Tab-separated table of C-alpha atoms and ligand atoms in Angstrom:
chain	number	residue	atom	x	y	z
J	1123	MET	CA	-88.798	24.408	20.305
J	1124	GLY	CA	-89.966	21.610	17.323
J	1125	PRO	CA	-88.412	21.650	14.188
J	1126	GLY	CA	-91.283	23.428	12.378
J	1127	LEU	CA	-91.275	27.116	15.040
J	1128	TRP	CA	-87.392	25.946	14.318
J	1129	ALA	CA	-87.435	27.050	11.297
J	1130	ALA	CA	-90.353	29.687	10.670
J	1131	VAL	CA	-87.518	30.741	12.656
J	1132	LEU	CA	-84.584	30.840	10.464
J	1133	ALA	CA	-86.782	32.327	7.861
J	1134	LEU	CA	-88.070	35.305	9.445
J	1135	GLY	CA	-84.354	36.191	10.386
J	1136	LEU	CA	-83.367	35.011	5.921
J	1137	GLY	CA	-86.166	37.123	5.464
J	1138	LEU	CA	-85.316	40.628	7.697
J	1139	GLU	CA	-81.728	40.163	6.590
J	1140	ALA	CA	-82.701	39.548	3.292
J	1141	VAL	CA	-84.262	43.218	3.071
J	1142	TRP	CA	-82.094	45.178	6.640
J	1143	ALA	CA	-78.125	42.633	5.557
J	1144	GLN	CA	-76.246	45.770	4.215
J	1145	PRO	CA	-72.762	45.935	4.270
J	1146	ILE	CA	-70.988	49.236	4.827
J	1147	PHE	CA	-67.967	49.150	3.291
J	1148	PRO	CA	-65.774	52.024	4.333
J	1149	SER	CA	-65.779	55.812	2.812
J	1150	ILE	CA	-63.699	57.296	1.029
J	1151	THR	CA	-61.723	58.742	3.269
J	1152	ASN	CA	-61.501	56.001	6.137
J	1153	ARG	CA	-57.682	56.453	6.675
J	1154	PRO	CA	-58.019	52.437	6.867
J	1155	PHE	CA	-59.072	52.325	3.599
J	1156	ILE	CA	-56.926	54.817	2.348
J	1157	ARG	CA	-54.315	52.671	3.372
J	1158	GLU	CA	-54.958	49.237	1.936
J	1159	CYS	CA	-55.594	50.897	-1.354
J	1160	VAL	CA	-52.600	53.082	-1.388
J	1161	ARG	CA	-49.933	49.808	-0.201
J	1162	VAL	CA	-51.935	47.562	-2.093
J	1163	HIS	CA	-51.234	49.361	-5.525
J	1164	ASN	CA	-47.665	50.599	-4.693
J	1165	GLU	CA	-46.528	46.619	-3.091
J	1166	PHE	CA	-47.455	45.634	-6.083
J	1167	ARG	CA	-45.543	48.392	-8.434
J	1168	ARG	CA	-42.638	46.910	-6.055
J	1169	GLN	CA	-42.769	43.380	-7.441
J	1170	VAL	CA	-43.121	44.045	-11.549
J	1171	VAL	CA	-40.183	42.120	-13.990
J	1172	PRO	CA	-38.742	43.076	-15.429
J	1173	SER	CA	-37.947	45.413	-12.255
J	1174	ALA	CA	-38.226	49.309	-12.849
J	1175	SER	CA	-36.268	52.342	-13.133
J	1176	ASN	CA	-37.948	54.975	-12.972
J	1177	MET	CA	-41.755	54.097	-10.586
J	1178	ARG	CA	-42.867	55.663	-9.050
J	1179	GLN	CA	-44.388	55.875	-5.129
J	1180	MET	CA	-48.760	56.108	-5.245
J	1181	SER	CA	-50.384	58.419	-2.737
J	1182	TRP	CA	-53.390	59.527	-2.426
J	1183	ASP	CA	-56.163	62.284	-3.872
J	1184	ALA	CA	-58.698	63.507	-2.638
J	1185	ALA	CA	-60.377	64.634	-5.429
J	1186	LEU	CA	-59.373	61.133	-7.761
J	1187	ALA	CA	-61.137	59.063	-4.799
J	1188	ARG	CA	-64.094	61.740	-4.726
J	1189	THR	CA	-64.264	60.751	-9.152
J	1190	ALA	CA	-64.173	57.397	-7.909
J	1191	ARG	CA	-66.678	57.479	-5.440
J	1192	ALA	CA	-68.750	59.309	-8.689
J	1193	TRP	CA	-68.881	56.553	-10.418
J	1194	ALA	CA	-69.590	53.579	-8.034
J	1195	ASN	CA	-72.688	54.799	-7.150
J	1196	LYS	CA	-73.855	54.668	-10.695
J	1197	CYS	CA	-74.301	50.881	-10.283
J	1198	VAL	CA	-73.211	51.026	-13.840
J	1199	PHE	CA	-71.330	48.225	-16.147
J	1200	LYS	CA	-69.617	50.499	-17.785
J	1201	SER	CA	-66.458	52.867	-17.199
J	1202	ASN	CA	-66.347	56.314	-17.361
J	1203	THR	CA	-68.086	57.937	-19.584
J	1204	TYR	CA	-66.781	61.395	-18.511
J	1205	LEU	CA	-63.042	60.109	-17.893
J	1206	SER	CA	-62.816	61.884	-22.147
J	1207	LYS	CA	-63.540	65.074	-20.918
J	1208	ARG	CA	-61.055	67.415	-20.208
J	1209	TYR	CA	-61.306	68.438	-16.523
J	1210	GLN	CA	-64.447	66.525	-16.149
J	1211	CYS	CA	-62.372	64.400	-12.904
J	1212	HIS	CA	-60.589	65.811	-12.286
J	1213	PRO	CA	-58.880	69.470	-11.189
J	1214	THR	CA	-55.215	69.944	-12.645
J	1215	PHE	CA	-55.359	65.815	-13.777
J	1216	GLU	CA	-57.231	66.386	-17.237
J	1217	PHE	CA	-57.041	63.513	-17.881
J	1218	VAL	CA	-56.319	60.508	-15.416
J	1219	GLY	CA	-56.717	56.698	-15.561
J	1220	GLU	CA	-58.904	53.488	-14.041
J	1221	ASN	CA	-59.492	50.730	-12.883
J	1222	ILE	CA	-62.507	49.006	-11.592
J	1223	TRP	CA	-63.866	45.875	-10.236
J	1224	ILE	CA	-67.494	44.201	-9.862
J	1225	GLY	CA	-69.094	41.293	-8.341
J	1226	SER	CA	-70.096	39.527	-5.255
J	1227	TYR	CA	-70.725	41.850	-1.462
J	1228	GLN	CA	-68.507	38.951	0.447
J	1229	ILE	CA	-65.400	38.781	-0.839
J	1230	PHE	CA	-65.462	42.344	-2.021
J	1231	ASP	CA	-61.612	43.585	-0.688
J	1232	VAL	CA	-59.418	46.126	-1.864
J	1233	GLN	CA	-56.276	42.865	-1.902
J	1234	THR	CA	-58.940	41.114	-4.825
J	1235	ALA	CA	-59.748	43.345	-6.284
J	1236	VAL	CA	-55.916	44.506	-7.094
J	1237	SER	CA	-54.230	41.711	-7.807
J	1238	THR	CA	-56.934	40.801	-9.702
J	1239	TRP	CA	-55.889	43.773	-12.308
J	1240	TYR	CA	-51.918	42.978	-11.974
J	1241	LYS	CA	-52.792	39.402	-12.661
J	1242	ASN	CA	-53.796	40.638	-15.901
J	1243	ASN	CA	-49.740	40.220	-16.847
J	1244	ILE	CA	-49.749	37.102	-18.001
J	1245	PHE	CA	-51.293	38.595	-21.281
J	1246	TYR	CA	-48.483	41.221	-21.841
J	1247	ASN	CA	-45.390	41.099	-22.968
J	1248	PHE	CA	-42.967	43.814	-21.345
J	1249	SER	CA	-40.225	43.275	-24.628
J	1250	LEU	CA	-42.329	43.478	-26.771
J	1251	HIS	CA	-44.999	45.595	-26.140
J	1252	THR	CA	-47.542	42.668	-27.166
J	1253	CYS	CA	-50.407	41.593	-25.371
J	1254	ILE	CA	-53.100	39.330	-25.610
J	1255	LYS	CA	-56.159	40.530	-23.663
J	1256	ASN	CA	-56.543	42.885	-21.446
J	1257	CYS	CA	-53.918	44.453	-20.213
J	1258	ASP	CA	-55.281	48.077	-19.381
J	1259	ARG	CA	-56.114	47.269	-16.156
J	1260	TYR	CA	-52.592	45.899	-15.499
J	1261	ILE	CA	-50.697	48.130	-17.230
J	1262	GLN	CA	-52.922	51.188	-15.805
J	1263	VAL	CA	-52.137	49.390	-12.062
J	1264	VAL	CA	-47.983	49.756	-12.708
J	1265	TRP	CA	-47.897	52.728	-14.915
J	1266	ALA	CA	-44.481	54.281	-13.831
J	1267	THR	CA	-45.573	58.074	-13.933
J	1268	SER	CA	-49.214	57.486	-12.272
J	1269	TYR	CA	-48.575	59.101	-8.948
J	1270	LYS	CA	-52.235	59.159	-7.417
J	1271	VAL	CA	-54.958	57.318	-6.953
J	1272	GLY	CA	-57.806	57.222	-5.270
J	1273	CYS	CA	-60.218	54.843	-4.880
J	1274	ALA	CA	-64.253	54.254	-3.590
J	1275	VAL	CA	-66.489	51.499	-3.605
J	1276	HIS	CA	-70.577	51.180	-3.324
J	1277	PHE	CA	-72.849	48.439	-2.505
J	1278	CYS	CA	-74.388	47.743	-4.663
J	1279	HIS	CA	-78.601	45.983	-4.910
J	1280	THR	CA	-78.927	45.519	-8.634
J	1281	VAL	CA	-75.837	46.320	-11.706
J	1282	GLU	CA	-76.988	48.158	-14.167
J	1283	ASN	CA	-75.960	46.201	-17.634
J	1284	PHE	CA	-75.160	43.115	-15.683
J	1285	GLN	CA	-77.937	40.583	-15.238
J	1286	GLY	CA	-77.962	38.005	-12.168
J	1287	LEU	CA	-75.354	40.190	-10.382
J	1288	ASP	CA	-76.896	41.357	-7.408
J	1289	ARG	CA	-75.777	43.268	-3.603
J	1290	ALA	CA	-72.568	43.985	-5.483
J	1291	ALA	CA	-69.779	45.705	-4.583
J	1292	HIS	CA	-69.544	48.596	-7.342
J	1293	PHE	CA	-65.250	49.421	-6.728
J	1294	VAL	CA	-63.464	51.885	-8.055
J	1295	CYS	CA	-59.924	53.386	-8.577
J	1296	ASN	CA	-58.908	56.580	-10.851
J	1297	TYR	CA	-55.539	57.535	-11.432
J	1298	GLY	CA	-53.757	60.824	-11.868
J	1299	PRO	CA	-52.078	61.518	-14.891
J	1300	ALA	CA	-53.234	58.487	-16.903
J	1301	GLY	CA	-51.368	56.042	-17.657
J	1302	ASN	CA	-52.345	53.180	-20.789
J	1303	TYR	CA	-50.833	55.809	-23.643
J	1304	PRO	CA	-49.017	53.231	-26.189
J	1305	THR	CA	-45.412	53.148	-24.915
J	1306	LYS	CA	-44.316	50.769	-22.121
J	1307	PRO	CA	-46.046	51.433	-18.787
J	1308	TYR	CA	-42.196	51.903	-16.892
J	1309	GLU	CA	-38.213	51.833	-17.745
J	1310	GLU	CA	-36.776	49.155	-17.158
J	1311	GLY	CA	-33.662	48.774	-15.732
J	1312	PRO	CA	-32.488	48.648	-11.698
J	1313	PRO	CA	-35.133	49.778	-9.100
J	1314	CYS	CA	-34.873	53.760	-9.086
J	1315	SER	CA	-31.985	53.574	-10.933
J	1316	ARG	CA	-34.387	56.821	-13.398
J	1317	CYS	CA	-35.101	58.591	-10.577
J	1318	SER	CA	-33.423	61.618	-10.648
J	1319	ASN	CA	-33.939	63.813	-8.017
J	1320	ASP	CA	-36.023	61.917	-6.790
J	1321	LYS	CA	-35.653	59.380	-2.975
J	1322	CYS	CA	-35.206	55.492	-3.443
J	1323	VAL	CA	-37.287	53.809	-1.007
J	1324	ASP	CA	-38.656	49.727	-1.330
J	1325	LYS	CA	-38.119	50.859	-4.917
J	1326	LEU	CA	-40.214	53.564	-5.418
J	1327	CYS	CA	-38.854	57.523	-6.365
J	1328	VAL	CA	-40.747	59.484	-3.333
J	1329	ASN	CA	-40.995	62.913	-3.690
J	1330	ALA	CA	-42.431	64.207	-0.530
J	1331	GLY	CA	-43.295	68.150	-3.135
J	1332	ARG	CA	-45.850	65.887	-5.559
J	1333	GLU	CA	-47.325	63.014	-3.254
J	1334	LYS	CA	-47.824	65.401	-0.921
J	1335	LEU	CA	-52.160	65.216	-0.318
J	1336	ILE	CA	-54.823	68.092	-1.500
J	1337	SER	CA	-58.576	68.159	-0.137
J	1338	TYR	CA	-59.514	70.285	-2.737
J	1339	ASP	CA	-62.313	71.504	-0.155
J	1340	ASN	CA	-64.522	72.173	-2.368
J	1341	TRP	CA	-63.994	69.883	-6.050
J	1342	TYR	CA	-66.204	67.740	-5.970
J	1343	PRO	CA	-67.575	66.503	-10.106
J	1344	ASP	CA	-69.404	68.349	-12.220
J	1345	TRP	CA	-71.630	65.302	-12.874
J	1346	ASP	CA	-71.450	64.567	-8.951
J	1347	THR	CA	-75.160	63.363	-8.348
J	1348	GLN	CA	-74.509	63.232	-4.823
J	1349	PRO	CA	-75.636	65.742	-2.450
J	1350	ARG	CA	-72.081	68.106	-1.722
J	1351	PRO	CA	-71.739	69.248	1.576
J	1352	PRO	CA	-71.979	73.379	1.412
J	1353	PRO	CA	-69.071	74.599	1.230
J	1354	ARG	CA	-65.890	75.835	3.077
J	1355	PRO	CA	-65.040	79.316	3.772
J	1356	ARG	CA	-61.109	79.138	5.047
J	1357	PRO	CA	-59.218	77.128	3.500
J	1358	SER	CA	-57.680	75.746	6.118
J	1359	GLY	CA	-60.404	74.136	6.955
J	1360	PRO	CA	-60.866	70.808	8.388
J	1361	PRO	CA	-58.116	67.790	8.000
J	1362	ALA	CA	-58.799	65.414	5.114
J	1363	ASP	CA	-59.866	62.495	7.418
J	1364	THR	CA	-63.050	64.254	9.079
J	1365	PRO	CA	-65.611	63.618	7.181
J	1366	PRO	CA	-67.991	66.099	5.423
J	1367	ALA	CA	-71.539	67.203	6.913
J	1368	GLY	CA	-74.188	65.181	5.213
J	1369	GLN	CA	-71.886	62.149	5.936
J	1370	PRO	CA	-73.698	59.275	8.185
J	1371	ARG	CA	-73.133	60.925	11.862
J	1372	SER	CA	-71.748	58.742	14.213
J	1373	SER	CA	-74.007	59.224	17.583
J	1374	CYS	CA	-76.253	55.858	17.758
J	1375	ASP	CA	-78.891	57.783	15.636
J	1376	SER	CA	-82.761	55.336	15.414
J	1377	TYR	CA	-81.658	53.181	12.797
J	1378	CYS	CA	-78.220	52.444	14.828
J	1379	LEU	CA	-80.806	51.639	17.109
J	1380	SER	CA	-82.761	49.456	15.021
J	1381	VAL	CA	-79.245	47.964	13.318
J	1382	LEU	CA	-78.384	47.413	17.387
J	1383	ILE	CA	-81.302	45.289	18.184
J	1384	LEU	CA	-81.400	43.791	14.200
J	1385	ARG	CA	-77.996	42.434	15.499
J	1386	LEU	CA	-79.372	41.038	19.127
J	1387	LEU	CA	-81.708	39.138	17.151
J	1388	PHE	CA	-78.927	37.998	14.548
J	1389	LEU	CA	-76.941	36.806	17.763
J	1390	VAL	CA	-79.498	34.761	18.572
J	1391	LEU	CA	-80.622	33.314	15.286
J	1392	SER	CA	-77.210	32.553	15.009
J	1393	ALA	CA	-77.142	30.279	18.056
J	1394	ALA	CA	-80.719	28.666	16.082
J	1395	GLY	CA	-77.775	28.006	13.030
J	1396	ILE	CA	-75.284	26.791	15.054
J	1397	ASP	CA	-77.202	24.242	16.228
J	1398	CYS	CA	-78.969	23.690	13.475
J	1399	TRP	CA	-75.913	23.448	12.062
J	1400	ARG	CA	-74.510	20.459	14.251
J	1401	HIS	CA	-78.183	18.020	13.520
J	1402	HIS	CA	-78.482	18.594	9.183
J	1403	VAL	CA	-74.439	18.155	8.523
J	1404	ASP	CA	-72.344	15.593	9.087
J	1405	ASN	CA	-69.381	17.504	8.917
J	1406	THR	CA	-69.915	18.982	12.280
J	1407	LEU	CA	-67.752	23.121	12.999
J	1408	LEU	CA	-68.099	24.645	15.634
J	1409	TYR	CA	-68.162	28.068	13.576
J	1410	ILE	CA	-68.905	30.865	16.147
J	1411	PRO	CA	-70.230	33.551	13.518
J	1412	THR	CA	-68.768	37.487	13.625
J	1413	SER	CA	-70.838	38.953	12.272
J	1414	LEU	CA	-74.500	39.216	10.086
J	1415	LEU	CA	-72.722	38.362	6.595
J	1416	GLU	CA	-71.683	34.507	8.522
J	1417	THR	CA	-75.127	34.638	10.355
J	1418	TRP	CA	-77.366	34.738	7.386
J	1419	SER	CA	-74.880	32.658	5.547
J	1420	ILE	CA	-74.335	29.964	8.203
J	1421	THR	CA	-78.903	30.165	8.432
J	1422	LYS	CA	-78.204	29.945	4.640
J	1423	THR	CA	-76.391	26.963	4.451
J	1424	CYS	CA	-78.237	25.240	7.485
J	1425	LEU	CA	-81.178	25.453	5.134
J	1426	LYS	CA	-80.551	24.115	1.984
J	1427	GLY	CA	-78.948	21.100	4.028
J	1428	HIS	CA	-75.818	22.437	2.161
J	1429	SER	CA	-72.750	20.812	4.019
J	1430	GLY	CA	-69.065	21.372	3.201
J	1431	SER	CA	-68.340	25.446	2.633
J	1432	LYS	CA	-69.643	27.774	4.996
J	1433	ARG	CA	-69.762	30.712	2.375
J	1434	SER	CA	-72.377	31.071	-0.333
J	1435	ASN	CA	-70.591	31.522	-3.278
J	1436	ASN	CA	-72.197	34.025	-6.108
J	1437	SER	CA	-69.182	35.593	-7.590
J	1438	PHE	CA	-69.123	37.394	-10.256
J	1439	PRO	CA	-65.144	39.638	-10.033
J	1440	LEU	CA	-65.219	41.262	-13.012
J	1441	THR	CA	-63.088	43.971	-14.435
J	1442	LEU	CA	-63.919	46.387	-16.581
J	1443	ASN	CA	-60.949	49.274	-18.042
J	1444	TYR	CA	-61.330	52.705	-19.187
J	1445	PRO	CA	-59.369	51.660	-22.198
J	1446	ASN	CA	-58.884	55.368	-23.636
J	1447	HIS	CA	-55.466	54.600	-25.241
J	1448	ASN	CA	-55.197	50.806	-26.582
J	1449	LEU	CA	-52.096	49.492	-27.281
J	1450	SER	CA	-52.249	49.802	-30.724
L	2711	LIG	C1	-41.705	37.837	-24.850
L	2711	LIG	O1	-42.370	37.606	-26.316
L	2711	LIG	C2	-40.867	36.653	-26.539
L	2711	LIG	C3	-41.176	36.505	-28.243
L	2711	LIG	O2	-42.288	35.005	-28.684
L	2711	LIG	C4	-40.433	35.464	-25.798
L	2711	LIG	O3	-39.229	35.557	-26.033
L	2711	LIG	C5	-40.283	35.710	-24.657
L	2711	LIG	O4	-39.607	35.622	-23.181
L	2711	LIG	C6	-40.944	36.859	-24.448
L	2711	LIG	N1	-41.538	37.662	-22.856
L	2711	LIG	C7	-42.255	36.464	-21.992
L	2711	LIG	C8	-42.308	37.379	-20.979
L	2711	LIG	O5	-43.203	36.111	-21.765
L	2712	LIG	C1	-65.926	30.553	-6.059
L	2712	LIG	O1	-66.539	30.216	-7.034
L	2712	LIG	C2	-65.243	29.464	-7.854
L	2712	LIG	C3	-65.254	28.612	-9.331
L	2712	LIG	O2	-66.988	28.274	-8.835
L	2712	LIG	C4	-64.180	29.567	-7.655
L	2712	LIG	O3	-63.133	29.775	-8.856
L	2712	LIG	C5	-63.324	30.615	-6.490
L	2712	LIG	O4	-62.971	30.461	-5.641
L	2712	LIG	C6	-64.485	30.619	-5.607
L	2712	LIG	N1	-64.891	30.715	-3.884
L	2712	LIG	C7	-64.418	31.183	-3.002
L	2712	LIG	C8	-64.857	31.746	-1.310
L	2712	LIG	O5	-64.882	30.164	-2.607
């Protein structure tokens, strides 16, 4: 094939990618996603300096995750407007806290997002309880008495209030009970020295009763616009991990088939991409793309004739926090 034909094939691939490629982000019932959200929060909570004497372990909450999903789905660059309304974000927590990360979908992962919030600790002076700027996100992550967390990530083709950010990951975490009241986030002291009757596990106060997973079968935020599963007849419903009705099915339907066929097509295109890469880039890398995304970035890089980085970098990692109770 001549170079003109290759270019045509690559351009076709690019066009198809632009229309079809969309990351498949985990749902709020995806166990690895749940584990990662909880793990990363607890990892940061046990790292605080100075050390915390009363830091509770966080566990997952399905209702907080539904609130996070309902807001993430809106693809708007601002805090959840229902946070200030009692019981609008959770059936039993009167108020909940929130952190938001929004950025290019290519660079999203839970660890990156939560560490972006945590790294704002550099603006906070614990002993004086003073803040230079943007401490709320950090303070919510390490708020000792917030013991429940629920997060959701949504792919947004565009983001309202945010010109220039397309194809973004919108990641929202909600916390119960809410933090960011005008006190220090935790009490300083040897880890676990103020856990009262809780157990101490790896510097965190652990209480199985408090952390129990509740499925909240029939609770959804009133303002959630996405279709709800039908009410569950019995309280002892399926385990929390079962996707509710209305969620994507697991069998391969026609959509899934077309995705498979497209993946096959891109496998071929990726071979073209590597070939092109070798011919057009000095810094030759024998790089086997393992996903649509990587295929796309190689193709793009190759078409643009860039050398060096193998991933496009048009990232705008930004965070928002609902400052419900600002430091004075
Ligand atoms: C907090 O501020 C005090 C007074 O300015 C200072 O002595 C102390 O080192 C600061 N602590 C940190 C962790 O920056
Ligand atoms: C993207 O670019 C920014 C600055 O332009 C840089 O700080 C960041 O490390 C880059 N990220 C990646 C994944 O290359």
